[in-house]
Structure formats: structure tokens, C-alpha cells
Coordinates of C-alpha atoms and ligand atoms in Angstrom, one line a residue:
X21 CA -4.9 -10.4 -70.9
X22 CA -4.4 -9.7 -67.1
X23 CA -7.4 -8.5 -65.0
X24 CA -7.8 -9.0 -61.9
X25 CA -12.0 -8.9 -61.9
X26 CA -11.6 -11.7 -64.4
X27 CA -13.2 -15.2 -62.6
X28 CA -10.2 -17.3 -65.3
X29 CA -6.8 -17.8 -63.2
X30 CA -4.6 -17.3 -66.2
X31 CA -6.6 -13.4 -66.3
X32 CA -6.6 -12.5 -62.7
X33 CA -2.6 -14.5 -62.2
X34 CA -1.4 -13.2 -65.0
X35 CA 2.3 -15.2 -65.7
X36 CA 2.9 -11.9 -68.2
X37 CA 2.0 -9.2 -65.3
X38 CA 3.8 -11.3 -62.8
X39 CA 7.0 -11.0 -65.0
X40 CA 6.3 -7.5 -66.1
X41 CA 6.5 -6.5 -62.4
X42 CA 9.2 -8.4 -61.4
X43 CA 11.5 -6.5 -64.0
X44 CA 9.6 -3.5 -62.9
X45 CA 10.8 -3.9 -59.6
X46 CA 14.2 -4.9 -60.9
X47 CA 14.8 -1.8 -62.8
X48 CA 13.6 0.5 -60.1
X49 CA 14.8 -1.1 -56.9
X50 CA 17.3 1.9 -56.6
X51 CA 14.9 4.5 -57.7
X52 CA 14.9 6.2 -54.4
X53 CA 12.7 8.7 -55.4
X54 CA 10.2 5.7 -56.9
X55 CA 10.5 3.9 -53.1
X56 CA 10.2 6.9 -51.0
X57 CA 6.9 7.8 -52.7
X58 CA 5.9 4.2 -52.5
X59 CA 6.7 4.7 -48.9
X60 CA 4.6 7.7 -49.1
X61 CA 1.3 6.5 -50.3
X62 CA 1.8 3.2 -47.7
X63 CA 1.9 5.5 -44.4
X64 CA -1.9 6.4 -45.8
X65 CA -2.7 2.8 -44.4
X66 CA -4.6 2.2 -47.2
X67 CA -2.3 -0.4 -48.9
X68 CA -0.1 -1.4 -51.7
X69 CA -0.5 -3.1 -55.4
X70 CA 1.8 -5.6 -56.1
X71 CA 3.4 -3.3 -58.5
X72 CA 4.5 -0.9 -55.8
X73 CA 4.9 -3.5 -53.0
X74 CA 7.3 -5.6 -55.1
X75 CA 9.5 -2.5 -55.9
X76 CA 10.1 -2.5 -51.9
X77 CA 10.5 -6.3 -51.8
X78 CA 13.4 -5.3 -54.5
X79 CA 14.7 -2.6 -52.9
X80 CA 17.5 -3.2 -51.0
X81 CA 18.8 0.0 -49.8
X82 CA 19.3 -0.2 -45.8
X83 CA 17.6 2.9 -44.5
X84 CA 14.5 2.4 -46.7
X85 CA 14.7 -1.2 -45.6
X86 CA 14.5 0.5 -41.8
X87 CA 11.5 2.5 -42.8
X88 CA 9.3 -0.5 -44.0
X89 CA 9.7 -2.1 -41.0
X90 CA 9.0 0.8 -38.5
X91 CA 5.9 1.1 -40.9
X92 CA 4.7 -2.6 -40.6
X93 CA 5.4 -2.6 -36.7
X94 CA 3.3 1.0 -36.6
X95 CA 0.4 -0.8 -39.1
X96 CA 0.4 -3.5 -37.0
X97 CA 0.0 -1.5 -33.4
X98 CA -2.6 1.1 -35.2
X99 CA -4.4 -1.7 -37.0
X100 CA -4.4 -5.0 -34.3
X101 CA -3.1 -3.6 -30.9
X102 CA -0.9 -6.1 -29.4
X103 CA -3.5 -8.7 -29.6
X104 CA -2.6 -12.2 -31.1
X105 CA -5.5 -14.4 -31.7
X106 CA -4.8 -18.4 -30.3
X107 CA -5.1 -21.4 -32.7
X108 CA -4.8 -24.9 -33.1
X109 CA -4.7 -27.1 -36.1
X110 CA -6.8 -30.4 -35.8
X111 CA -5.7 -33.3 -38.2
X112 CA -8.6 -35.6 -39.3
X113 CA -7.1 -37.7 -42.3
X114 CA -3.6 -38.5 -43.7
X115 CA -5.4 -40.0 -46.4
X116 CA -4.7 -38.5 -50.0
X117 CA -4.8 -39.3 -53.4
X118 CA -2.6 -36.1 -55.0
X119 CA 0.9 -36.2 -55.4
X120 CA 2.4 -33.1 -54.2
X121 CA 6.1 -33.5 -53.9
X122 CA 7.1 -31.5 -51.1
X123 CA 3.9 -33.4 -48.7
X124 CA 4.5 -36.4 -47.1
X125 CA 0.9 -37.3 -47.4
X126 CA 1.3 -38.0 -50.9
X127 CA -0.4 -40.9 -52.3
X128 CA 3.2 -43.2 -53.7
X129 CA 4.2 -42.6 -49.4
X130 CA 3.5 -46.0 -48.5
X131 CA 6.0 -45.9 -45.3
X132 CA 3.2 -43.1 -43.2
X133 CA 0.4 -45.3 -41.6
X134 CA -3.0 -43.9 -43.4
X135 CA -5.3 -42.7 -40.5
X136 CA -8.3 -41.3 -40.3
X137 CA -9.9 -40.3 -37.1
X138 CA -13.8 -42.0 -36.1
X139 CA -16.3 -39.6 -34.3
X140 CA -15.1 -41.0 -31.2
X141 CA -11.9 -40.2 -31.9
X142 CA -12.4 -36.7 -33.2
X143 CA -14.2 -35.9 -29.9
X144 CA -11.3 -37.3 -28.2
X145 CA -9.2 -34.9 -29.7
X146 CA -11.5 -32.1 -29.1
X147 CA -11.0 -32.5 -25.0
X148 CA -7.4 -32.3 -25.5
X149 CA -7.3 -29.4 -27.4
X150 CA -10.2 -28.1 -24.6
X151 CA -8.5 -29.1 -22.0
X152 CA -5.3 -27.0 -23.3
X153 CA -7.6 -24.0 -23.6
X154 CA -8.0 -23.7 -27.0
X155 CA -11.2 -22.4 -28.6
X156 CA -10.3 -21.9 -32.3
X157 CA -9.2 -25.1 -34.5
X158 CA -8.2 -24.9 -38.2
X159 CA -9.0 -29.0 -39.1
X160 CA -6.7 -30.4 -42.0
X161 CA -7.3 -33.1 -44.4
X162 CA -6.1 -34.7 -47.6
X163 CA -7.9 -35.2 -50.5
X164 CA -9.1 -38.2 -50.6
X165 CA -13.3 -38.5 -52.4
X166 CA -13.6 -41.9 -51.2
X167 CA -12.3 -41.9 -47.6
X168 CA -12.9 -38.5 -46.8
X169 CA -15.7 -37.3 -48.8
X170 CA -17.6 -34.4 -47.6
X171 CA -20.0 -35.8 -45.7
X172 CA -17.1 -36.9 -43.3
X173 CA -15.7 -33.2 -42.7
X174 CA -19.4 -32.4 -42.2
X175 CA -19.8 -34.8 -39.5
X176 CA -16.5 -33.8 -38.4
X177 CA -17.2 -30.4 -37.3
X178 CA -20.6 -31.1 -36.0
X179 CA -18.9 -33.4 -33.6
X180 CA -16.3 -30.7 -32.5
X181 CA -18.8 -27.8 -32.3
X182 CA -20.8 -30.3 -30.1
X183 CA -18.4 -31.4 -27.6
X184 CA -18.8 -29.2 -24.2
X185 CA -16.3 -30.3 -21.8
X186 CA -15.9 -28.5 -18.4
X187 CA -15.9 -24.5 -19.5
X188 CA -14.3 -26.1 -22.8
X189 CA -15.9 -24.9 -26.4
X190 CA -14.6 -24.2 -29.7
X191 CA -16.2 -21.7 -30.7
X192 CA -14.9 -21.4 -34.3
X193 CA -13.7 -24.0 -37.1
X194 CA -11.8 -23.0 -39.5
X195 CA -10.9 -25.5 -42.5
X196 CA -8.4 -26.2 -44.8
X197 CA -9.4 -28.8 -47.1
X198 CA -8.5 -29.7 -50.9
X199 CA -10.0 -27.1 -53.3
X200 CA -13.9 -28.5 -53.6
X201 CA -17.5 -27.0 -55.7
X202 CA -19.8 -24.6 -54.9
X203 CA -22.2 -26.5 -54.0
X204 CA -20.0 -28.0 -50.7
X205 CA -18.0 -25.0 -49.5
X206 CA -22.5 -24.0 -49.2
X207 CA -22.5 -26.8 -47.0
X208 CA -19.5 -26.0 -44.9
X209 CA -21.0 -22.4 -45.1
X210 CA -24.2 -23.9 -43.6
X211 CA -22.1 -26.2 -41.2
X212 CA -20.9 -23.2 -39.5
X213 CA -17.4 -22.7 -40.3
X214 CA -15.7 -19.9 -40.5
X215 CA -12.2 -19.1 -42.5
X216 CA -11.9 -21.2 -45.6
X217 CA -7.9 -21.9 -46.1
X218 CA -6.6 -22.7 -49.2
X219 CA -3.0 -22.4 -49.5
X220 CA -2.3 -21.8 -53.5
X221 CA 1.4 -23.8 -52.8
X222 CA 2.9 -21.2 -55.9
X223 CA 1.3 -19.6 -58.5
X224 CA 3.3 -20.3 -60.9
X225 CA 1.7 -22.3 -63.5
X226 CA 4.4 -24.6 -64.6
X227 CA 6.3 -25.0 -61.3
X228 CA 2.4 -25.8 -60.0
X229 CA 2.2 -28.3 -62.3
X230 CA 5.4 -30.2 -61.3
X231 CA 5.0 -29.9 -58.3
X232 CA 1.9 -31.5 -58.3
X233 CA 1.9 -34.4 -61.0
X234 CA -0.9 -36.4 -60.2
X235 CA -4.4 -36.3 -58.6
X236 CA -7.3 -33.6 -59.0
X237 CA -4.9 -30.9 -57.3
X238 CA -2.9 -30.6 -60.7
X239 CA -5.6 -28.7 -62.0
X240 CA -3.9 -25.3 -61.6
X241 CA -6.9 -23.5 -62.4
X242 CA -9.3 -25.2 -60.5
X243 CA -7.3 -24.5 -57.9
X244 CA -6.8 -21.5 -58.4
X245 CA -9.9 -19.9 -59.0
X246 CA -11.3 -21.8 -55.4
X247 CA -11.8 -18.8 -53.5
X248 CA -14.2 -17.5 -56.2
X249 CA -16.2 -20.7 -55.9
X250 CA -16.1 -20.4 -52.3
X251 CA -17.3 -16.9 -52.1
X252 CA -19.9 -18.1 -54.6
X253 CA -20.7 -20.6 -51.9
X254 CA -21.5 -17.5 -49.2
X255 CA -18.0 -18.2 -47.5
X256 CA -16.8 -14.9 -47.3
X257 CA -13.7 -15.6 -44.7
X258 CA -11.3 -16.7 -47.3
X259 CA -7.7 -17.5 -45.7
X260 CA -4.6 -17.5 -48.5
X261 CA -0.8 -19.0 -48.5
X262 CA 1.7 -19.6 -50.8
X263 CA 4.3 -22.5 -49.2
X264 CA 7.6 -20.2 -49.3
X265 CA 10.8 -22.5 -50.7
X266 CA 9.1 -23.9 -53.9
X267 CA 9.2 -21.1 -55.9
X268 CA 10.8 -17.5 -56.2
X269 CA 9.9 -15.5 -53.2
X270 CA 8.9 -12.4 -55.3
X271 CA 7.0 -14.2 -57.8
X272 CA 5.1 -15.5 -54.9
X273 CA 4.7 -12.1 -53.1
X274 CA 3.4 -10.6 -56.7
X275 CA 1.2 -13.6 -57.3
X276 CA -0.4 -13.5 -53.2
X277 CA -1.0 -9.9 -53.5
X278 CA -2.7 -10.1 -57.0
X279 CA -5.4 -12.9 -55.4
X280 CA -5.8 -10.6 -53.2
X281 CA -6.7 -7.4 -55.4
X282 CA -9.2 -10.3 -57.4
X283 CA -11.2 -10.7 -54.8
X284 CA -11.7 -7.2 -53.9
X285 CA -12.2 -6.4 -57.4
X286 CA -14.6 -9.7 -57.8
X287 CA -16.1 -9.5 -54.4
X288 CA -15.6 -6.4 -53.0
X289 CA -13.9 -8.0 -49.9
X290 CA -10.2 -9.2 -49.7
X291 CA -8.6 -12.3 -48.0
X292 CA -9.7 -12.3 -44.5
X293 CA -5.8 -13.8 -43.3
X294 CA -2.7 -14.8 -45.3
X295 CA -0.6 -17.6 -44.1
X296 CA 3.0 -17.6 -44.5
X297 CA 4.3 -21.0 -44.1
X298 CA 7.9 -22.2 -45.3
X299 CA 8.6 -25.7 -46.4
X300 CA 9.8 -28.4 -43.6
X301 CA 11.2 -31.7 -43.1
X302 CA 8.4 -34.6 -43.2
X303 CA 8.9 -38.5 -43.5
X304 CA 9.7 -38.3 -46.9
X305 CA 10.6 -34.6 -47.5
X306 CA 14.0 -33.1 -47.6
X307 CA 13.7 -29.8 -47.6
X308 CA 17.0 -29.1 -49.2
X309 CA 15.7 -30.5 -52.3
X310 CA 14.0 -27.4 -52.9
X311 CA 16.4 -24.4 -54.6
X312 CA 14.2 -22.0 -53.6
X313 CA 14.2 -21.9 -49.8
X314 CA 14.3 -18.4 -48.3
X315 CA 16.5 -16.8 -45.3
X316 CA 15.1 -15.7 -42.0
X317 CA 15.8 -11.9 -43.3
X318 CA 13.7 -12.3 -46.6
X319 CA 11.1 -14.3 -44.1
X320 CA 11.3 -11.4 -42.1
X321 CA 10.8 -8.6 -44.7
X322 CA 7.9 -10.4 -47.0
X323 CA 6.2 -10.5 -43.3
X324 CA 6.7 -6.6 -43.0
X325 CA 6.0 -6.2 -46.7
X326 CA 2.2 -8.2 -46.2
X327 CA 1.4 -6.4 -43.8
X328 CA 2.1 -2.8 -45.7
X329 CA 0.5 -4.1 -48.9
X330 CA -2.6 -5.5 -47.2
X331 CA -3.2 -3.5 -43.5
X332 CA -6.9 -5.2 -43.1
X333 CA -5.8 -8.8 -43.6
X334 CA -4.3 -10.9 -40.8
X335 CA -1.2 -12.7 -40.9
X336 CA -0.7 -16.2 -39.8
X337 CA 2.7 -18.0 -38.9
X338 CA 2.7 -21.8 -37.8
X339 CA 4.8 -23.8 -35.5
X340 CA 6.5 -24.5 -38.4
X341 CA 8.8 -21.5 -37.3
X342 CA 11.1 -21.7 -34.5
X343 CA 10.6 -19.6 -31.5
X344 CA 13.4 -17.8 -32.2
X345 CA 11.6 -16.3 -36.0
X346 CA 8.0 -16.0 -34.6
X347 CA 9.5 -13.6 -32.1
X348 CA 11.3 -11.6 -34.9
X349 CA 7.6 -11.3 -37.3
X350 CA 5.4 -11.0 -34.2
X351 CA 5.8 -7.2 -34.5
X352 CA 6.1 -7.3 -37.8
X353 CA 2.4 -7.5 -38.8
X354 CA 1.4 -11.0 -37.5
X355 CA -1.9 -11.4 -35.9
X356 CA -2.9 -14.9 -35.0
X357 CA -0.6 -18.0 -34.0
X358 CA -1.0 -21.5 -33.5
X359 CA 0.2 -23.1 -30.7
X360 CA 0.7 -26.8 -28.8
X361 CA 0.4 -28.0 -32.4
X362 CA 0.2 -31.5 -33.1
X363 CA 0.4 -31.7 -36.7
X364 CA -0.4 -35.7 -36.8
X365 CA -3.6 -37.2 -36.9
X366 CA -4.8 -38.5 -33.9
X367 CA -1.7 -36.4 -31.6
X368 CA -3.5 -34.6 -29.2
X369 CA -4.4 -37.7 -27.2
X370 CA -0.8 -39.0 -27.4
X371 CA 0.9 -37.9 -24.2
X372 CA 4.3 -38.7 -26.0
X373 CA 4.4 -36.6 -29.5
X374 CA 4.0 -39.0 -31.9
X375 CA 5.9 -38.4 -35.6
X376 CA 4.9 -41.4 -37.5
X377 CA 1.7 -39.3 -39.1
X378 CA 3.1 -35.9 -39.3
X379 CA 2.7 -33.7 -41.5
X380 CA 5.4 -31.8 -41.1
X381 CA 7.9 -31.1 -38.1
X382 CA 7.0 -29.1 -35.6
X383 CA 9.8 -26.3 -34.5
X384 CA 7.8 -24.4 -31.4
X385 CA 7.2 -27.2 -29.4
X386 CA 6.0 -25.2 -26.4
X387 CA 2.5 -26.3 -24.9
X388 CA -0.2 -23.6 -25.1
X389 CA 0.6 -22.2 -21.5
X390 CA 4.1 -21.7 -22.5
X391 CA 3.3 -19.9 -25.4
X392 CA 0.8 -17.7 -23.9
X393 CA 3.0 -16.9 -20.9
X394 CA 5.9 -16.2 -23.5
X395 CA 3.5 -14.3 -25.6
X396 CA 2.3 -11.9 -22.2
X397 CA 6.2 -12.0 -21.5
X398 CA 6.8 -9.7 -24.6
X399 CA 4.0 -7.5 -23.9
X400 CA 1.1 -9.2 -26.2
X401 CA -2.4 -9.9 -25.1
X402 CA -2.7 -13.8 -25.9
X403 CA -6.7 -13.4 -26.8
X404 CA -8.9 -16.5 -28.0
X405 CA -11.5 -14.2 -29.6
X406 CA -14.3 -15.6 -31.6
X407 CA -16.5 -13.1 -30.9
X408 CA -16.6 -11.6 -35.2
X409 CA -18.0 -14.6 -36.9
X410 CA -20.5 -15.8 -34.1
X411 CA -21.8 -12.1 -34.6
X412 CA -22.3 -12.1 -38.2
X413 CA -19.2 -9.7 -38.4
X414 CA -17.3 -11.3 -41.6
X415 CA -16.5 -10.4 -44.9
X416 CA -17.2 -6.9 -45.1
X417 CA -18.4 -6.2 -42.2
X418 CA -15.5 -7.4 -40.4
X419 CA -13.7 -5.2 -42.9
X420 CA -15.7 -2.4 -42.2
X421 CA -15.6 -2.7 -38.8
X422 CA -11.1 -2.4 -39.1
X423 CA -11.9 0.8 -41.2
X424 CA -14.2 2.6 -38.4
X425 CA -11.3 2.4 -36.0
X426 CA -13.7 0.8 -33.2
X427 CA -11.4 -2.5 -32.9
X428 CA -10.1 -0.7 -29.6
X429 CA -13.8 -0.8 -28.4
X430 CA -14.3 -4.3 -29.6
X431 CA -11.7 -6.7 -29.8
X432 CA -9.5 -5.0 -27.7
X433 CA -12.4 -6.3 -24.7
X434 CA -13.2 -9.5 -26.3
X435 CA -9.4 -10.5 -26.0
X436 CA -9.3 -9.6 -22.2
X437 CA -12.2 -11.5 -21.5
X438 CA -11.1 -14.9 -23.2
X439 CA -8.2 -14.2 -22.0
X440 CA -9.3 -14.4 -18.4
X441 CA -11.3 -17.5 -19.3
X442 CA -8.1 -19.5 -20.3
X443 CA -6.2 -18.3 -16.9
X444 CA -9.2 -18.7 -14.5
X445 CA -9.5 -22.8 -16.3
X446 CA -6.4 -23.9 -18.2
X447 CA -3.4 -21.9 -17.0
X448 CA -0.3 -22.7 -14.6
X449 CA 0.0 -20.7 -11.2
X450 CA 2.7 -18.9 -13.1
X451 CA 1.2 -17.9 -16.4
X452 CA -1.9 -16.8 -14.3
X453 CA -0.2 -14.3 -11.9
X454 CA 1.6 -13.2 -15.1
X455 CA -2.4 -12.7 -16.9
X456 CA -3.8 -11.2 -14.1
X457 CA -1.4 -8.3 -14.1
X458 CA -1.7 -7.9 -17.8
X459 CA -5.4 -7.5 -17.4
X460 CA -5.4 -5.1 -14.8
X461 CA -3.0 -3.0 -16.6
X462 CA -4.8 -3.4 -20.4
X463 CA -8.5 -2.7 -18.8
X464 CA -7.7 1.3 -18.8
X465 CA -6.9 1.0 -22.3
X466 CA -10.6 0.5 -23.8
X467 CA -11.5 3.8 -24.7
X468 CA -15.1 4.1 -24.5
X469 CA -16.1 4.4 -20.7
X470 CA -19.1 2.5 -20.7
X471 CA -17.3 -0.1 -22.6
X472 CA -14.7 -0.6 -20.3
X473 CA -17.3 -0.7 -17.2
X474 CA -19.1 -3.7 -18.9
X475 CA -15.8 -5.0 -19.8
X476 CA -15.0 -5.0 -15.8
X477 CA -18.1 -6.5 -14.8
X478 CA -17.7 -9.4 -17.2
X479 CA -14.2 -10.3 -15.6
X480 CA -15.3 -9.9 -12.4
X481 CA -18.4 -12.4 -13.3
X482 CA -16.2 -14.5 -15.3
X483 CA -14.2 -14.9 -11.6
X484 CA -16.9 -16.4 -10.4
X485 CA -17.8 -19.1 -13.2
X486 CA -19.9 -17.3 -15.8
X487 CA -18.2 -17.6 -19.1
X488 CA -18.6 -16.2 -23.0
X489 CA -19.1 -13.0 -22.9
X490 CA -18.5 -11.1 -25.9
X491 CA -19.0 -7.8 -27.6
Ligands
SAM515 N1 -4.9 -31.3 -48.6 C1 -5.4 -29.9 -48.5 C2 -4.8 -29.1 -49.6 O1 -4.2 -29.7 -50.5 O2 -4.9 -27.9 -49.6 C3 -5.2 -29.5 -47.1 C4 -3.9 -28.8 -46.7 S1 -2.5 -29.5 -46.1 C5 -3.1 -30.6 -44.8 C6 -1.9 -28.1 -45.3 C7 -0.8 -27.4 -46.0 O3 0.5 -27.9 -45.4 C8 -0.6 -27.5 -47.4 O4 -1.4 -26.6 -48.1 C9 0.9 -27.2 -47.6 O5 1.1 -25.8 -48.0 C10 1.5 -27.4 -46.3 N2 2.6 -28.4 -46.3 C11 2.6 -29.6 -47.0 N3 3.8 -30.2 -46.8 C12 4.6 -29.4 -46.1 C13 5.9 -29.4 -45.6 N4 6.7 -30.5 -45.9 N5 6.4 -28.4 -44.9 C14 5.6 -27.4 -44.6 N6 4.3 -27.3 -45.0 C15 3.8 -28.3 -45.7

């Protein structure tokens, strides 16, 4: 019944696999032998299957505990340098017709205004997040056919990618919208976009179902199997996420990483990022009434565990964490944040955050320039990189381009570079005496000579007002 190049959810999420490795796991979580030659094959870099990553996730045994996290901090250094890619989410419509229990943009929530932002509005927004400094923007809708059909999101993002506001772009829209056909993930393929998210919620079937009683997202399979049609649509950026606290952590961890081996196996590319978000207080949404919440130390190690299992996907965390945690999983394996979130629609031209719309409570409330100071504070390279996708380098070929080892050569430039871009036009006096240091002492470490030459020309002409530059 399971395989994983099967295009059926049931085949490719097998409940029966899932189970099978679970007591797998459970039977050998104090096989030490078993976890040390797990450990074994992951210092290849090469990953995990779910089968071998769960047995760690089981594995409770302190010292091996120690040694997958010393791996998934040396994975992450090897594999993303201490880069962390900028983002900001960009709510257009509250307006949805599901039911999803834990959202508080469920259709019975009749206490949440219903908005939906106008062009005018949208480009509003846009100059606020521009004005922050931010050039990437996952937008975020409900699913709603009548009020925001397709054709809306379309117009959408033609507006954002069209707004040019002082130095101000964004450069790259991502989207997370309600599972949709072929024949529209084309057209958001053709509008330009680049990661399709899709967080699954939980793959398990009955839970899914529950927890999702009414609307077209109760169709577990349908759901399910919308990466495929995305792929079939010539997206091949596919971002995944469970929502951590509905179900049981390590059936969730089994589940992620088998979506992840179907793709591969049906594609020949994996997920390009994993999100990892936890389940938060909203209007309507008590947390607590979920049993299956998870501690800061299981956070923590399914972080570590990702990033073993799956070395050339990134990892995304939210402002749903707290300072406090996204510090704790930066090292861990995480590679892009968001940050100055608004997650209501219409908040970015609020000078007061407004709650009335959100989606969920935000924890890091910092504004970008805190964050980025914060993030340059601990010794990371803030970098709002788009450079990949405008190049034609996704799918494989962004894949292939981790693999060859030339990131160093590459990103490593491209982050310096936007970096300076955001200090020379958005940053405080502070923040930018902090950056400029960091540059100087980062340029030395791009390998390639000529490289790094180029590299120092484009900061010096970025100094005096020339701007995207990219390798
Ligand atoms: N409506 C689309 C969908 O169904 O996929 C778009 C995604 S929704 C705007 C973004 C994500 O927020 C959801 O996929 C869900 O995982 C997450 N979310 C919903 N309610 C949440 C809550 N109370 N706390 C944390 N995250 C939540």
C-alpha cells in the first residue's frame, strides 16, 4: 500500500507506514547501536528517511541527544553559513468559507470584521512593508471562491511586484493560499511567484478531518496531494508545514518527512522550505484546547531533527515564536525568518498594531531594524536575497547549486549586498554602524577572488545609490 512515488495521498502518507514507524522508533529508541549508525549515515549530509530520523526523534538518551544537535548546528553552518533570509507576511483577505477549528478566520467567526484589501490598499501596504526594508513577502488568504477568487490574488501580486517606492521593491512573492488546480497554480507560475506554501495542518487522516469539518479544505486528499498539482503547474518551489499542537509531534515529523521523499521520488526535487509553526491564541482560539501542544525542548529537537533529515531544504520559523525560542533554533538549522509581522489584514498601515483581524498573535514584536540588529548581534548576516528565483535557479537547479558547494561564492555575496542596501535606506544610526562592521569583516570570507572583487565594487557602487546587484 505505501509508496511514496504514488500521486494518491492514502499511498505516498501511508496511516499504516506512519504507525509501523512510530513503533519502529518505539522499540529501538535505546538501540544505541541502531542510533549511532543512524548518526553515522547523517554526518554524510546526505539525509535521513523518516524511518531513521524518527528513531532519533525517539531516542531519548542525553549524549546522543548532544550529538544531533552539534550535527544540525554543523549542517546548518556547512550548508547555509550564517545567513538568514528576511520575510514578511502580507495579509490580503480574512475572508473564508472552511471551518478549521484552531483558525480564527473560520467561516461560523462572526465577531472578526471580514476584510479584504482594494488595489489601493494592497499598494498601501506594499510602501510599508518597503519602507521597513523588506523585499520578500509571503501574501496570505482564506479560501473564499467568491470574494477572493483567483483573479483577485492575480491582481494582487501584479500590484505588489509593480509598486517602486524610493529604492523600495519586492522582488519575490511567495504565496500561501488554499489548496487550488492545475490550471491556477500555472497562472500564479506565470504571475511570477515564487514558493508555493501549503501547510498540510496534520496528516493524519481522521484528526484532518475533524479538524476541518466543513468547506472544500476537508477534502484530505485534495489537499494533500496539492503539491503534486502544483508541480504539475511548473511551480517547482514548493514550501511545507505541519501546524505543531494538533496532532502527535512524531506522527507529524514521519508524515512531513514522507511528503518530502514523494516529491523527490515523483519529481525528482524536494520541498524547497518547511515551516514549523505552533498553534497560538487568536480571537476565538484557545490554544489549550488542543492536547497535543509541544514544549520548547521537543520544538527545539524536531528543529535539529529537520534539518538532519532534510540538509537541502530551508527552515522557516514565524513571529509566532518568542524571541526567546527563535534564538534557541536559529542555530539549529533555521534559514529564513519573518520579521515586523503584521499578521492582520490591512496592519502594515496602522501605526498602532491593530488585533481585531489577526490571525494569530504575534510573540516577536520587534520592527525589522530590531530584528536585523539582533540578528547581526548574534553573529548572523541578516540577507534579503532574491537573487535564485529571479535567475531561474529553482527547483533543481537551486538544489543542485547547494550540492556543488558554490553557495559560499553565491549567496554568501548576494546577502552582503542586500544587506548593505537595507542599511544604506531603511536602517537606524545604530543598526547601520553595527552592518557596516559586519560587512567589512564577512567580505574576506567569499572564497573566489574575483568574486569577492566584484562583490567590493558592488558595495562601494551601492554607497553611492546604484542598487540590485546580484550574482
Ligand atoms: N487559507 C490558506 C490555507 O488554508 O492554507 C492560507 C493559510 S493561513 C492564512 C496560514 C496558516 O496559518 C495556516 O495554514 C495555519 O497553519 C496557520 N494558522 C491558522 N490558525 C493558527 C493559529 N491559531 N495559530 C498559529 N497558526 C495558525
Amino acid at each position: 500500500m505505501y509508496n511514496p512515488k504514488s500521486m494518491k495521498a492514502e499511498e505516498f502518507i501511508a496511516h499504516e507506514e506512519i504507525l509501523e514507524t512510530l513503533a519502529y522508533a518505539e522499540k529501538n529508541k535505546d538501540n544505541l547501536e541502531l542510533v549511532d549508525s543512524i548518526l553515522e549515515k547523517a554526518k554524510e549530509r546526505k539525509g535521513l528517511s523518516h524511518r531513521e530520523a524518527s528513531v532519533l526523534l525517539a531516542c531519548e538518551d542525553p549524549d546522543r541527544t548532544a550529538a544531533m544537535y552539534a550535527l544540525a548546528q554543523r549542517i546548518k553552518k556547512d550548508f547555509y553559513g550564517n545567513r538568514i533570509v528576511m520575510f514578511a507576511p502580507l495579509y490580503l483577505s480574512n475572508y473564508c468559507v472552511n471551518g478549521c477549528v484552531y483558525c480564527p478566520y473560520h467561516q461560523k467567526n462572526k465577531r472578526i470584521p471580514r476584510k479584504k484589501l482594494t488595489q489601493e490598499e494592497v499598494a498601501r501596504e506594499v510602501v510599508a512593508l518597503q519602507d521597513m526594508g523588506h523585499k520578500r513577502l509571503a501574501i496570505e488568504a482564506g479560501e473564499d471562491p467568491v470574494n477572493n477568487p483567483i483573479e483577485y490574488i492575480l491582481s494582487c501580486i501584479e500590484t505588489i511586484y509593480s509598486i517602486q517606492h524610493k529604492n523600495g521593491a519586492i522582488r519575490r512573492v511567495n504565496v500561501n493560499i488554499a489548496a487550488t488546480t492545475v490550471e491556477n497554480y500555472r497562472k500564479l507560475k506565470e504571475a511570477g511567484i515564487g514558493t508555493y506554501i501549503l501547510f498540510q495542518e496534520t496528516y493524519h487522516r481522521e484528526s484532518y478531518l475533524k479538524l476541518h469539518p466543513t468547506g472544500p479544505k476537508h477534502d484530505y486528499a485534495y489537499h494533500t496531494e496539492a503539491m503534486d498539482r502544483a508541480m504539475e503547474g511548473g511551480i517547482d518551489d514548493v514550501g511545507l508545514g505541519v501546524l505543531f499542537g494538533l496532532e502527535l509531534y512524531r506522527y507529524e515529523f514521519a508524515g512531513l518527512l514522507m511528503h518530502a521523499e514523494h516529491l523527490e521520488a515523483a519529481h525528482g526535487v524536494g520541498p524547497h522550505t518547511i515551516s514549523v509553526p505552533r498553534i497560538k491564541h487568536a480571537d476565538d482560539i484557545d490554544p489549550s484546547a488542543f492536547d497535543n501542544g509541544i514544549s520548547d525542548d521537543i520544538f527545539a529537537k524536531l528543529c535539529a531533527l529537520i534539518r538532519i533529515a532534510v540538509p537541502y531544504t530551508g527552515m522557516i520559523i514565524s513571529t509566532r515564536e518568542s524571541q526567546a525560542v527563535r534564538e534557541r533554533v536559529l542555530p539549529l538549522g533555521v534559514s529564513q525568518i519573518s520579521g515586523g509581522s503584521r499578521t492582520s489584514v490591512g496592519g502594515y498601515q496602522e501605526t498602532v498594531r491593530p488585533t481585531d483581524t489577526e490571525q494569530f498573535d504575534v510573540s516577536d514584536q520587534r520592527s525589522l531594524d530590531e530584528v536585523v540588529r539582533w540578528l547581526m548581534e548574534l553573529g548572523y548576516i541578516p540577507s534579503f536575497c532574491t537573487a535564485c528565483y529571479r535567475e531561474g535557479r529553482t527547483g533543481d537547479r537551486f538544489m543542485s547549486l547547494c550540492k556543488s558547494g558554490q553557495i559560499q561564492n553565491c549567496c554568501h555575496p548576494n546577502a552582503l549586498m542586500t544587506l548593505k542596501e537595507f542599511l544604506m535606506d531603511y536602517a537606524s544610526p545604530e543598526t547601520r554602524r553595527i552592518g557596516e562592521a559586519l560587512l567589512a569583516a564577512e567580505l574576506p570570507n567569499i572564497p573566489k577572488e574575483k568574486v569577492r572583487a566584484v562583490c567590493a565594487d558592488h558595495l562601494q557602487k551601492i554607497e553611492e545609490g546604484v542598487r540590485d546587484f546580484r550574482f
